[in-house]
Amino acid sequence: MRKQIDGLSALVTTQFRLDPFSNSVFLFCGRNARVMKTLYWEGDGFVLLYKRLENSVFSMVKSIYCIHN
């Protein structure tokens, strides 16, 4: 997953037709479900969290939208 704040917020706007500046948390998973990024607007800027699992995959990936790059 190579997208950063600008690319992820553009995906929220164009593909999901949602406002990235809203009071929402947006989750994006990598192709192999080992990487998860979280995008959140904090009022004065975006927060981008990145988590990579070394020996497992995220089990909730099947129940949320995944953006494949």
mmCIF file with all atom_site columns, N, CA and C in Angstrom:
data_model
loop_
_atom_site.group_PDB
_atom_site.id
_atom_site.type_symbol
_atom_site.label_atom_id
_atom_site.label_alt_id
_atom_site.label_comp_id
_atom_site.label_asym_id
_atom_site.label_entity_id
_atom_site.label_seq_id
_atom_site.pdbx_PDB_ins_code
_atom_site.Cartn_x
_atom_site.Cartn_y
_atom_site.Cartn_z
_atom_site.occupancy
_atom_site.B_iso_or_equiv
_atom_site.pdbx_formal_charge
_atom_site.auth_seq_id
_atom_site.auth_comp_id
_atom_site.auth_asym_id
_atom_site.auth_atom_id
_atom_site.pdbx_PDB_model_num
ATOM 1   N N  . MET A 1 1  ? 0.847   -1.165  0.000  1.00 0.00 ? 1  MET A N  1
ATOM 2   C CA . MET A 1 1  ? 0.000   0.000   0.000  1.00 0.00 ? 1  MET A CA 1
ATOM 3   C C  . MET A 1 1  ? 0.895   1.230   0.000  1.00 0.00 ? 1  MET A C  1
ATOM 4   N N  . ARG A 1 2  ? 0.856   1.967   -1.076 1.00 0.00 ? 2  ARG A N  1
ATOM 5   C CA . ARG A 1 2  ? 1.768   3.095   -1.246 1.00 0.00 ? 2  ARG A CA 1
ATOM 6   C C  . ARG A 1 2  ? 1.131   4.456   -1.029 1.00 0.00 ? 2  ARG A C  1
ATOM 7   N N  . LYS A 1 3  ? -0.171  4.503   -0.939 1.00 0.00 ? 3  LYS A N  1
ATOM 8   C CA . LYS A 1 3  ? -0.838  5.793   -0.814 1.00 0.00 ? 3  LYS A CA 1
ATOM 9   C C  . LYS A 1 3  ? -0.604  6.402   0.565  1.00 0.00 ? 3  LYS A C  1
ATOM 10  N N  . GLN A 1 4  ? -0.467  7.711   0.561  1.00 0.00 ? 4  GLN A N  1
ATOM 11  C CA . GLN A 1 4  ? -0.288  8.458   1.803  1.00 0.00 ? 4  GLN A CA 1
ATOM 12  C C  . GLN A 1 4  ? -1.545  9.282   2.054  1.00 0.00 ? 4  GLN A C  1
ATOM 13  N N  . ILE A 1 5  ? -1.454  10.339  2.829  1.00 0.00 ? 5  ILE A N  1
ATOM 14  C CA . ILE A 1 5  ? -2.623  11.108  3.249  1.00 0.00 ? 5  ILE A CA 1
ATOM 15  C C  . ILE A 1 5  ? -3.414  11.651  2.067  1.00 0.00 ? 5  ILE A C  1
ATOM 16  N N  . ASP A 1 6  ? -2.757  12.294  1.123  1.00 0.00 ? 6  ASP A N  1
ATOM 17  C CA . ASP A 1 6  ? -3.481  12.893  0.001  1.00 0.00 ? 6  ASP A CA 1
ATOM 18  C C  . ASP A 1 6  ? -4.175  11.839  -0.852 1.00 0.00 ? 6  ASP A C  1
ATOM 19  N N  . GLY A 1 7  ? -3.492  10.745  -1.134 1.00 0.00 ? 7  GLY A N  1
ATOM 20  C CA . GLY A 1 7  ? -4.079  9.684   -1.954 1.00 0.00 ? 7  GLY A CA 1
ATOM 21  C C  . GLY A 1 7  ? -5.232  8.984   -1.260 1.00 0.00 ? 7  GLY A C  1
ATOM 22  N N  . LEU A 1 8  ? -5.095  8.730   0.029  1.00 0.00 ? 8  LEU A N  1
ATOM 23  C CA . LEU A 1 8  ? -6.165  8.070   0.771  1.00 0.00 ? 8  LEU A CA 1
ATOM 24  C C  . LEU A 1 8  ? -7.382  8.974   0.930  1.00 0.00 ? 8  LEU A C  1
ATOM 25  N N  . SER A 1 9  ? -7.167  10.255  1.192  1.00 0.00 ? 9  SER A N  1
ATOM 26  C CA . SER A 1 9  ? -8.310  11.166  1.307  1.00 0.00 ? 9  SER A CA 1
ATOM 27  C C  . SER A 1 9  ? -9.008  11.336  -0.038 1.00 0.00 ? 9  SER A C  1
ATOM 28  N N  . ALA A 1 10 ? -8.257  11.273  -1.129 1.00 0.00 ? 10 ALA A N  1
ATOM 29  C CA . ALA A 1 10 ? -8.875  11.321  -2.460 1.00 0.00 ? 10 ALA A CA 1
ATOM 30  C C  . ALA A 1 10 ? -9.723  10.076  -2.702 1.00 0.00 ? 10 ALA A C  1
ATOM 31  N N  . LEU A 1 11 ? -9.270  8.911   -2.259 1.00 0.00 ? 11 LEU A N  1
ATOM 32  C CA . LEU A 1 11 ? -10.070 7.689   -2.386 1.00 0.00 ? 11 LEU A CA 1
ATOM 33  C C  . LEU A 1 11 ? -11.374 7.787   -1.602 1.00 0.00 ? 11 LEU A C  1
ATOM 34  N N  . VAL A 1 12 ? -11.308 8.343   -0.420 1.00 0.00 ? 12 VAL A N  1
ATOM 35  C CA . VAL A 1 12 ? -12.512 8.515   0.396  1.00 0.00 ? 12 VAL A CA 1
ATOM 36  C C  . VAL A 1 12 ? -13.516 9.388   -0.348 1.00 0.00 ? 12 VAL A C  1
ATOM 37  N N  . THR A 1 13 ? -13.020 10.447  -0.969 1.00 0.00 ? 13 THR A N  1
ATOM 38  C CA . THR A 1 13 ? -13.895 11.385  -1.679 1.00 0.00 ? 13 THR A CA 1
ATOM 39  C C  . THR A 1 13 ? -14.442 10.798  -2.973 1.00 0.00 ? 13 THR A C  1
ATOM 40  N N  . THR A 1 14 ? -13.590 10.212  -3.792 1.00 0.00 ? 14 THR A N  1
ATOM 41  C CA . THR A 1 14 ? -14.018 9.783   -5.126 1.00 0.00 ? 14 THR A CA 1
ATOM 42  C C  . THR A 1 14 ? -14.699 8.417   -5.144 1.00 0.00 ? 14 THR A C  1
ATOM 43  N N  . GLN A 1 15 ? -14.148 7.442   -4.442 1.00 0.00 ? 15 GLN A N  1
ATOM 44  C CA . GLN A 1 15 ? -14.714 6.088   -4.517 1.00 0.00 ? 15 GLN A CA 1
ATOM 45  C C  . GLN A 1 15 ? -15.862 5.863   -3.546 1.00 0.00 ? 15 GLN A C  1
ATOM 46  N N  . PHE A 1 16 ? -15.765 6.422   -2.350 1.00 0.00 ? 16 PHE A N  1
ATOM 47  C CA . PHE A 1 16 ? -16.809 6.206   -1.356 1.00 0.00 ? 16 PHE A CA 1
ATOM 48  C C  . PHE A 1 16 ? -17.794 7.361   -1.263 1.00 0.00 ? 16 PHE A C  1
ATOM 49  N N  . ARG A 1 17 ? -17.451 8.487   -1.909 1.00 0.00 ? 17 ARG A N  1
ATOM 50  C CA . ARG A 1 17 ? -18.295 9.691   -1.888 1.00 0.00 ? 17 ARG A CA 1
ATOM 51  C C  . ARG A 1 17 ? -18.597 10.144  -0.452 1.00 0.00 ? 17 ARG A C  1
ATOM 52  N N  . LEU A 1 18 ? -17.553 10.120  0.363  1.00 0.00 ? 18 LEU A N  1
ATOM 53  C CA . LEU A 1 18 ? -17.646 10.563  1.747  1.00 0.00 ? 18 LEU A CA 1
ATOM 54  C C  . LEU A 1 18 ? -16.703 11.738  1.964  1.00 0.00 ? 18 LEU A C  1
ATOM 55  N N  . ASP A 1 19 ? -16.909 12.444  3.059  1.00 0.00 ? 19 ASP A N  1
ATOM 56  C CA . ASP A 1 19 ? -16.090 13.609  3.380  1.00 0.00 ? 19 ASP A CA 1
ATOM 57  C C  . ASP A 1 19 ? -14.948 13.188  4.299  1.00 0.00 ? 19 ASP A C  1
ATOM 58  N N  . PRO A 1 20 ? -13.697 13.249  3.839  1.00 0.00 ? 20 PRO A N  1
ATOM 59  C CA . PRO A 1 20 ? -12.582 12.849  4.697  1.00 0.00 ? 20 PRO A CA 1
ATOM 60  C C  . PRO A 1 20 ? -12.379 13.770  5.894  1.00 0.00 ? 20 PRO A C  1
ATOM 61  N N  . PHE A 1 21 ? -12.985 14.953  5.871  1.00 0.00 ? 21 PHE A N  1
ATOM 62  C CA . PHE A 1 21 ? -12.872 15.903  6.973  1.00 0.00 ? 21 PHE A CA 1
ATOM 63  C C  . PHE A 1 21 ? -13.970 15.703  8.012  1.00 0.00 ? 21 PHE A C  1
ATOM 64  N N  . SER A 1 22 ? -14.797 14.697  7.824  1.00 0.00 ? 22 SER A N  1
ATOM 65  C CA . SER A 1 22 ? -15.868 14.419  8.779  1.00 0.00 ? 22 SER A CA 1
ATOM 66  C C  . SER A 1 22 ? -15.299 13.753  10.031 1.00 0.00 ? 22 SER A C  1
ATOM 67  N N  . ASN A 1 23 ? -16.146 13.565  10.991 1.00 0.00 ? 23 ASN A N  1
ATOM 68  C CA . ASN A 1 23 ? -15.733 12.928  12.245 1.00 0.00 ? 23 ASN A CA 1
ATOM 69  C C  . ASN A 1 23 ? -15.804 11.408  12.086 1.00 0.00 ? 23 ASN A C  1
ATOM 70  N N  . SER A 1 24 ? -15.005 10.862  11.175 1.00 0.00 ? 24 SER A N  1
ATOM 71  C CA . SER A 1 24 ? -15.004 9.434   10.873 1.00 0.00 ? 24 SER A CA 1
ATOM 72  C C  . SER A 1 24 ? -13.574 8.922   10.803 1.00 0.00 ? 24 SER A C  1
ATOM 73  N N  . VAL A 1 25 ? -13.436 7.636   10.999 1.00 0.00 ? 25 VAL A N  1
ATOM 74  C CA . VAL A 1 25 ? -12.151 6.956   10.857 1.00 0.00 ? 25 VAL A CA 1
ATOM 75  C C  . VAL A 1 25 ? -12.255 6.051   9.635  1.00 0.00 ? 25 VAL A C  1
ATOM 76  N N  . PHE A 1 26 ? -11.278 6.127   8.754  1.00 0.00 ? 26 PHE A N  1
ATOM 77  C CA . PHE A 1 26 ? -11.274 5.331   7.526  1.00 0.00 ? 26 PHE A CA 1
ATOM 78  C C  . PHE A 1 26 ? -10.129 4.331   7.585  1.00 0.00 ? 26 PHE A C  1
ATOM 79  N N  . LEU A 1 27 ? -10.453 3.059   7.359  1.00 0.00 ? 27 LEU A N  1
ATOM 80  C CA . LEU A 1 27 ? -9.461  1.988   7.393  1.00 0.00 ? 27 LEU A CA 1
ATOM 81  C C  . LEU A 1 27 ? -9.178  1.508   5.981  1.00 0.00 ? 27 LEU A C  1
ATOM 82  N N  . PHE A 1 28 ? -7.909  1.284   5.683  1.00 0.00 ? 28 PHE A N  1
ATOM 83  C CA . PHE A 1 28 ? -7.472  0.783   4.387  1.00 0.00 ? 28 PHE A CA 1
ATOM 84  C C  . PHE A 1 28 ? -6.539  -0.389  4.634  1.00 0.00 ? 28 PHE A C  1
ATOM 85  N N  . CYS A 1 29 ? -6.765  -1.474  3.924  1.00 0.00 ? 29 CYS A N  1
ATOM 86  C CA . CYS A 1 29 ? -5.904  -2.642  4.120  1.00 0.00 ? 29 CYS A CA 1
ATOM 87  C C  . CYS A 1 29 ? -5.077  -2.892  2.869  1.00 0.00 ? 29 CYS A C  1
ATOM 88  N N  . GLY A 1 30 ? -3.943  -3.512  3.069  1.00 0.00 ? 30 GLY A N  1
ATOM 89  C CA . GLY A 1 30 ? -3.082  -3.882  1.962  1.00 0.00 ? 30 GLY A CA 1
ATOM 90  C C  . GLY A 1 30 ? -3.598  -5.125  1.263  1.00 0.00 ? 30 GLY A C  1
ATOM 91  N N  . ARG A 1 31 ? -3.021  -5.432  0.148  1.00 0.00 ? 31 ARG A N  1
ATOM 92  C CA . ARG A 1 31 ? -3.448  -6.570  -0.674 1.00 0.00 ? 31 ARG A CA 1
ATOM 93  C C  . ARG A 1 31 ? -3.374  -7.895  0.084  1.00 0.00 ? 31 ARG A C  1
ATOM 94  N N  . ASN A 1 32 ? -2.367  -8.068  0.899  1.00 0.00 ? 32 ASN A N  1
ATOM 95  C CA . ASN A 1 32 ? -2.193  -9.337  1.593  1.00 0.00 ? 32 ASN A CA 1
ATOM 96  C C  . ASN A 1 32 ? -2.775  -9.332  3.003  1.00 0.00 ? 32 ASN A C  1
ATOM 97  N N  . ALA A 1 33 ? -3.506  -8.311  3.381  1.00 0.00 ? 33 ALA A N  1
ATOM 98  C CA . ALA A 1 33 ? -4.185  -8.177  4.678  1.00 0.00 ? 33 ALA A CA 1
ATOM 99  C C  . ALA A 1 33 ? -3.210  -8.159  5.855  1.00 0.00 ? 33 ALA A C  1
ATOM 100 N N  . ARG A 1 34 ? -1.959  -7.854  5.611  1.00 0.00 ? 34 ARG A N  1
ATOM 101 C CA . ARG A 1 34 ? -0.977  -7.733  6.692  1.00 0.00 ? 34 ARG A CA 1
ATOM 102 C C  . ARG A 1 34 ? -0.723  -6.276  7.054  1.00 0.00 ? 34 ARG A C  1
ATOM 103 N N  . VAL A 1 35 ? -1.173  -5.365  6.199  1.00 0.00 ? 35 VAL A N  1
ATOM 104 C CA . VAL A 1 35 ? -0.943  -3.932  6.407  1.00 0.00 ? 35 VAL A CA 1
ATOM 105 C C  . VAL A 1 35 ? -2.286  -3.223  6.516  1.00 0.00 ? 35 VAL A C  1
ATOM 106 N N  . MET A 1 36 ? -2.389  -2.322  7.508  1.00 0.00 ? 36 MET A N  1
ATOM 107 C CA . MET A 1 36 ? -3.597  -1.543  7.696  1.00 0.00 ? 36 MET A CA 1
ATOM 108 C C  . MET A 1 36 ? -3.188  -0.091  7.927  1.00 0.00 ? 36 MET A C  1
ATOM 109 N N  . LYS A 1 37 ? -3.872  0.823   7.231  1.00 0.00 ? 37 LYS A N  1
ATOM 110 C CA . LYS A 1 37 ? -3.678  2.254   7.467  1.00 0.00 ? 37 LYS A CA 1
ATOM 111 C C  . LYS A 1 37 ? -5.000  2.831   7.939  1.00 0.00 ? 37 LYS A C  1
ATOM 112 N N  . THR A 1 38 ? -4.903  3.769   8.867  1.00 0.00 ? 38 THR A N  1
ATOM 113 C CA . THR A 1 38 ? -6.072  4.443   9.415  1.00 0.00 ? 38 THR A CA 1
ATOM 114 C C  . THR A 1 38 ? -5.914  5.935   9.164  1.00 0.00 ? 38 THR A C  1
ATOM 115 N N  . LEU A 1 39 ? -6.949  6.544   8.597  1.00 0.00 ? 39 LEU A N  1
ATOM 116 C CA . LEU A 1 39 ? -6.941  7.975   8.290  1.00 0.00 ? 39 LEU A CA 1
ATOM 117 C C  . LEU A 1 39 ? -8.027  8.655   9.110  1.00 0.00 ? 39 LEU A C  1
ATOM 118 N N  . TYR A 1 40 ? -7.659  9.738   9.768  1.00 0.00 ? 40 TYR A N  1
ATOM 119 C CA . TYR A 1 40 ? -8.591  10.469  10.624 1.00 0.00 ? 40 TYR A CA 1
ATOM 120 C C  . TYR A 1 40 ? -8.280  11.957  10.578 1.00 0.00 ? 40 TYR A C  1
ATOM 121 N N  . TRP A 1 41 ? -9.314  12.794  10.441 1.00 0.00 ? 41 TRP A N  1
ATOM 122 C CA . TRP A 1 41 ? -9.156  14.247  10.483 1.00 0.00 ? 41 TRP A CA 1
ATOM 123 C C  . TRP A 1 41 ? -9.294  14.698  11.935 1.00 0.00 ? 41 TRP A C  1
ATOM 124 N N  . GLU A 1 42 ? -8.297  15.393  12.464 1.00 0.00 ? 42 GLU A N  1
ATOM 125 C CA . GLU A 1 42 ? -8.284  15.775  13.861 1.00 0.00 ? 42 GLU A CA 1
ATOM 126 C C  . GLU A 1 42 ? -8.642  17.246  14.097 1.00 0.00 ? 42 GLU A C  1
ATOM 127 N N  . GLY A 1 43 ? -9.145  17.909  13.104 1.00 0.00 ? 43 GLY A N  1
ATOM 128 C CA . GLY A 1 43 ? -9.557  19.299  13.266 1.00 0.00 ? 43 GLY A CA 1
ATOM 129 C C  . GLY A 1 43 ? -8.567  20.286  12.687 1.00 0.00 ? 43 GLY A C  1
ATOM 130 N N  . ASP A 1 44 ? -7.276  20.025  12.864 1.00 0.00 ? 44 ASP A N  1
ATOM 131 C CA . ASP A 1 44 ? -6.263  20.913  12.302 1.00 0.00 ? 44 ASP A CA 1
ATOM 132 C C  . ASP A 1 44 ? -5.299  20.170  11.387 1.00 0.00 ? 44 ASP A C  1
ATOM 133 N N  . GLY A 1 45 ? -5.575  18.895  11.137 1.00 0.00 ? 45 GLY A N  1
ATOM 134 C CA . GLY A 1 45 ? -4.734  18.098  10.249 1.00 0.00 ? 45 GLY A CA 1
ATOM 135 C C  . GLY A 1 45 ? -5.117  16.631  10.312 1.00 0.00 ? 45 GLY A C  1
ATOM 136 N N  . PHE A 1 46 ? -4.612  15.885  9.347  1.00 0.00 ? 46 PHE A N  1
ATOM 137 C CA . PHE A 1 46 ? -4.899  14.452  9.291  1.00 0.00 ? 46 PHE A CA 1
ATOM 138 C C  . PHE A 1 46 ? -3.939  13.676  10.186 1.00 0.00 ? 46 PHE A C  1
ATOM 139 N N  . VAL A 1 47 ? -4.442  12.578  10.718 1.00 0.00 ? 47 VAL A N  1
ATOM 140 C CA . VAL A 1 47 ? -3.633  11.597  11.441 1.00 0.00 ? 47 VAL A CA 1
ATOM 141 C C  . VAL A 1 47 ? -3.623  10.339  10.578 1.00 0.00 ? 47 VAL A C  1
ATOM 142 N N  . LEU A 1 48 ? -2.434  9.820   10.298 1.00 0.00 ? 48 LEU A N  1
ATOM 143 C CA . LEU A 1 48 ? -2.290  8.594   9.522  1.00 0.00 ? 48 LEU A CA 1
ATOM 144 C C  . LEU A 1 48 ? -1.546  7.580   10.377 1.00 0.00 ? 48 LEU A C  1
ATOM 145 N N  . LEU A 1 49 ? -2.217  6.489   10.698 1.00 0.00 ? 49 LEU A N  1
ATOM 146 C CA . LEU A 1 49 ? -1.608  5.410   11.470 1.00 0.00 ? 49 LEU A CA 1
ATOM 147 C C  . LEU A 1 49 ? -1.320  4.247   10.539 1.00 0.00 ? 49 LEU A C  1
ATOM 148 N N  . TYR A 1 50 ? -0.221  3.557   10.790 1.00 0.00 ? 50 TYR A N  1
ATOM 149 C CA . TYR A 1 50 ? 0.221   2.443   9.950  1.00 0.00 ? 50 TYR A CA 1
ATOM 150 C C  . TYR A 1 50 ? 0.546   1.261   10.847 1.00 0.00 ? 50 TYR A C  1
ATOM 151 N N  . LYS A 1 51 ? -0.022  0.109   10.519 1.00 0.00 ? 51 LYS A N  1
ATOM 152 C CA . LYS A 1 51 ? 0.256   -1.104  11.296 1.00 0.00 ? 51 LYS A CA 1
ATOM 153 C C  . LYS A 1 51 ? 0.569   -2.235  10.317 1.00 0.00 ? 51 LYS A C  1
ATOM 154 N N  . ARG A 1 52 ? 1.693   -2.931  10.556 1.00 0.00 ? 52 ARG A N  1
ATOM 155 C CA . ARG A 1 52 ? 2.070   -4.088  9.743  1.00 0.00 ? 52 ARG A CA 1
ATOM 156 C C  . ARG A 1 52 ? 2.257   -5.280  10.670 1.00 0.00 ? 52 ARG A C  1
ATOM 157 N N  . LEU A 1 53 ? 1.518   -6.341  10.404 1.00 0.00 ? 53 LEU A N  1
ATOM 158 C CA . LEU A 1 53 ? 1.654   -7.565  11.188 1.00 0.00 ? 53 LEU A CA 1
ATOM 159 C C  . LEU A 1 53 ? 2.759   -8.415  10.593 1.00 0.00 ? 53 LEU A C  1
ATOM 160 N N  . GLU A 1 54 ? 3.586   -8.973  11.426 1.00 0.00 ? 54 GLU A N  1
ATOM 161 C CA . GLU A 1 54 ? 4.722   -9.772  10.961 1.00 0.00 ? 54 GLU A CA 1
ATOM 162 C C  . GLU A 1 54 ? 4.356   -11.228 10.687 1.00 0.00 ? 54 GLU A C  1
ATOM 163 N N  . ASN A 1 55 ? 3.530   -11.821 11.556 1.00 0.00 ? 55 ASN A N  1
ATOM 164 C CA . ASN A 1 55 ? 3.295   -13.262 11.450 1.00 0.00 ? 55 ASN A CA 1
ATOM 165 C C  . ASN A 1 55 ? 1.831   -13.645 11.279 1.00 0.00 ? 55 ASN A C  1
ATOM 166 N N  . SER A 1 56 ? 0.977   -12.711 10.980 1.00 0.00 ? 56 SER A N  1
ATOM 167 C CA . SER A 1 56 ? -0.437  -13.030 10.818 1.00 0.00 ? 56 SER A CA 1
ATOM 168 C C  . SER A 1 56 ? -1.085  -11.999 9.901  1.00 0.00 ? 56 SER A C  1
ATOM 169 N N  . VAL A 1 57 ? -2.397  -12.113 9.719  1.00 0.00 ? 57 VAL A N  1
ATOM 170 C CA . VAL A 1 57 ? -3.161  -11.165 8.913  1.00 0.00 ? 57 VAL A CA 1
ATOM 171 C C  . VAL A 1 57 ? -4.306  -10.633 9.762  1.00 0.00 ? 57 VAL A C  1
ATOM 172 N N  . PHE A 1 58 ? -4.845  -9.491  9.350  1.00 0.00 ? 58 PHE A N  1
ATOM 173 C CA . PHE A 1 58 ? -5.992  -8.931  10.038 1.00 0.00 ? 58 PHE A CA 1
ATOM 174 C C  . PHE A 1 58 ? -7.209  -9.797  9.760  1.00 0.00 ? 58 PHE A C  1
ATOM 175 N N  . SER A 1 59 ? -7.896  -10.236 10.788 1.00 0.00 ? 59 SER A N  1
ATOM 176 C CA . SER A 1 59 ? -9.036  -11.132 10.608 1.00 0.00 ? 59 SER A CA 1
ATOM 177 C C  . SER A 1 59 ? -10.298 -10.384 10.224 1.00 0.00 ? 59 SER A C  1
ATOM 178 N N  . MET A 1 60 ? -10.376 -9.093  10.489 1.00 0.00 ? 60 MET A N  1
ATOM 179 C CA . MET A 1 60 ? -11.584 -8.336  10.159 1.00 0.00 ? 60 MET A CA 1
ATOM 180 C C  . MET A 1 60 ? -11.603 -7.850  8.719  1.00 0.00 ? 60 MET A C  1
ATOM 181 N N  . VAL A 1 61 ? -10.585 -8.138  7.948  1.00 0.00 ? 61 VAL A N  1
ATOM 182 C CA . VAL A 1 61 ? -10.477 -7.618  6.584  1.00 0.00 ? 61 VAL A CA 1
ATOM 183 C C  . VAL A 1 61 ? -11.662 -8.057  5.722  1.00 0.00 ? 61 VAL A C  1
ATOM 184 N N  . LYS A 1 62 ? -12.187 -9.234  5.931  1.00 0.00 ? 62 LYS A N  1
ATOM 185 C CA . LYS A 1 62 ? -13.285 -9.718  5.104  1.00 0.00 ? 62 LYS A CA 1
ATOM 186 C C  . LYS A 1 62 ? -14.583 -8.957  5.338  1.00 0.00 ? 62 LYS A C  1
ATOM 187 N N  . SER A 1 63 ? -14.686 -8.227  6.439  1.00 0.00 ? 63 SER A N  1
ATOM 188 C CA . SER A 1 63 ? -15.926 -7.532  6.745  1.00 0.00 ? 63 SER A CA 1
ATOM 189 C C  . SER A 1 63 ? -15.869 -6.029  6.467  1.00 0.00 ? 63 SER A C  1
ATOM 190 N N  . ILE A 1 64 ? -14.741 -5.527  5.949  1.00 0.00 ? 64 ILE A N  1
ATOM 191 C CA . ILE A 1 64 ? -14.635 -4.110  5.609  1.00 0.00 ? 64 ILE A CA 1
ATOM 192 C C  . ILE A 1 64 ? -14.175 -3.964  4.178  1.00 0.00 ? 64 ILE A C  1
ATOM 193 N N  . TYR A 1 65 ? -14.294 -2.760  3.630  1.00 0.00 ? 65 TYR A N  1
ATOM 194 C CA . TYR A 1 65 ? -13.810 -2.493  2.279  1.00 0.00 ? 65 TYR A CA 1
ATOM 195 C C  . TYR A 1 65 ? -12.286 -2.467  2.267  1.00 0.00 ? 65 TYR A C  1
ATOM 196 N N  . CYS A 1 66 ? -11.689 -3.121  1.289  1.00 0.00 ? 66 CYS A N  1
ATOM 197 C CA . CYS A 1 66 ? -10.244 -3.100  1.133  1.00 0.00 ? 66 CYS A CA 1
ATOM 198 C C  . CYS A 1 66 ? -9.904  -2.372  -0.149 1.00 0.00 ? 66 CYS A C  1
ATOM 199 N N  . ILE A 1 67 ? -8.948  -1.489  -0.070 1.00 0.00 ? 67 ILE A N  1
ATOM 200 C CA . ILE A 1 67 ? -8.472  -0.766  -1.232 1.00 0.00 ? 67 ILE A CA 1
ATOM 201 C C  . ILE A 1 67 ? -7.197  -1.469  -1.689 1.00 0.00 ? 67 ILE A C  1
ATOM 202 N N  . HIS A 1 68 ? -7.238  -2.065  -2.863 1.00 0.00 ? 68 HIS A N  1
ATOM 203 C CA . HIS A 1 68 ? -6.078  -2.783  -3.393 1.00 0.00 ? 68 HIS A CA 1
ATOM 204 C C  . HIS A 1 68 ? -5.339  -1.885  -4.359 1.00 0.00 ? 68 HIS A C  1
ATOM 205 N N  . ASN A 1 69 ? -4.068  -1.772  -4.151 1.00 0.00 ? 69 ASN A N  1
ATOM 206 C CA . ASN A 1 69 ? -3.217  -0.928  -5.004 1.00 0.00 ? 69 ASN A CA 1
ATOM 207 C C  . ASN A 1 69 ? -2.420  -1.792  -5.939 1.00 0.00 ? 69 ASN A C  1
#
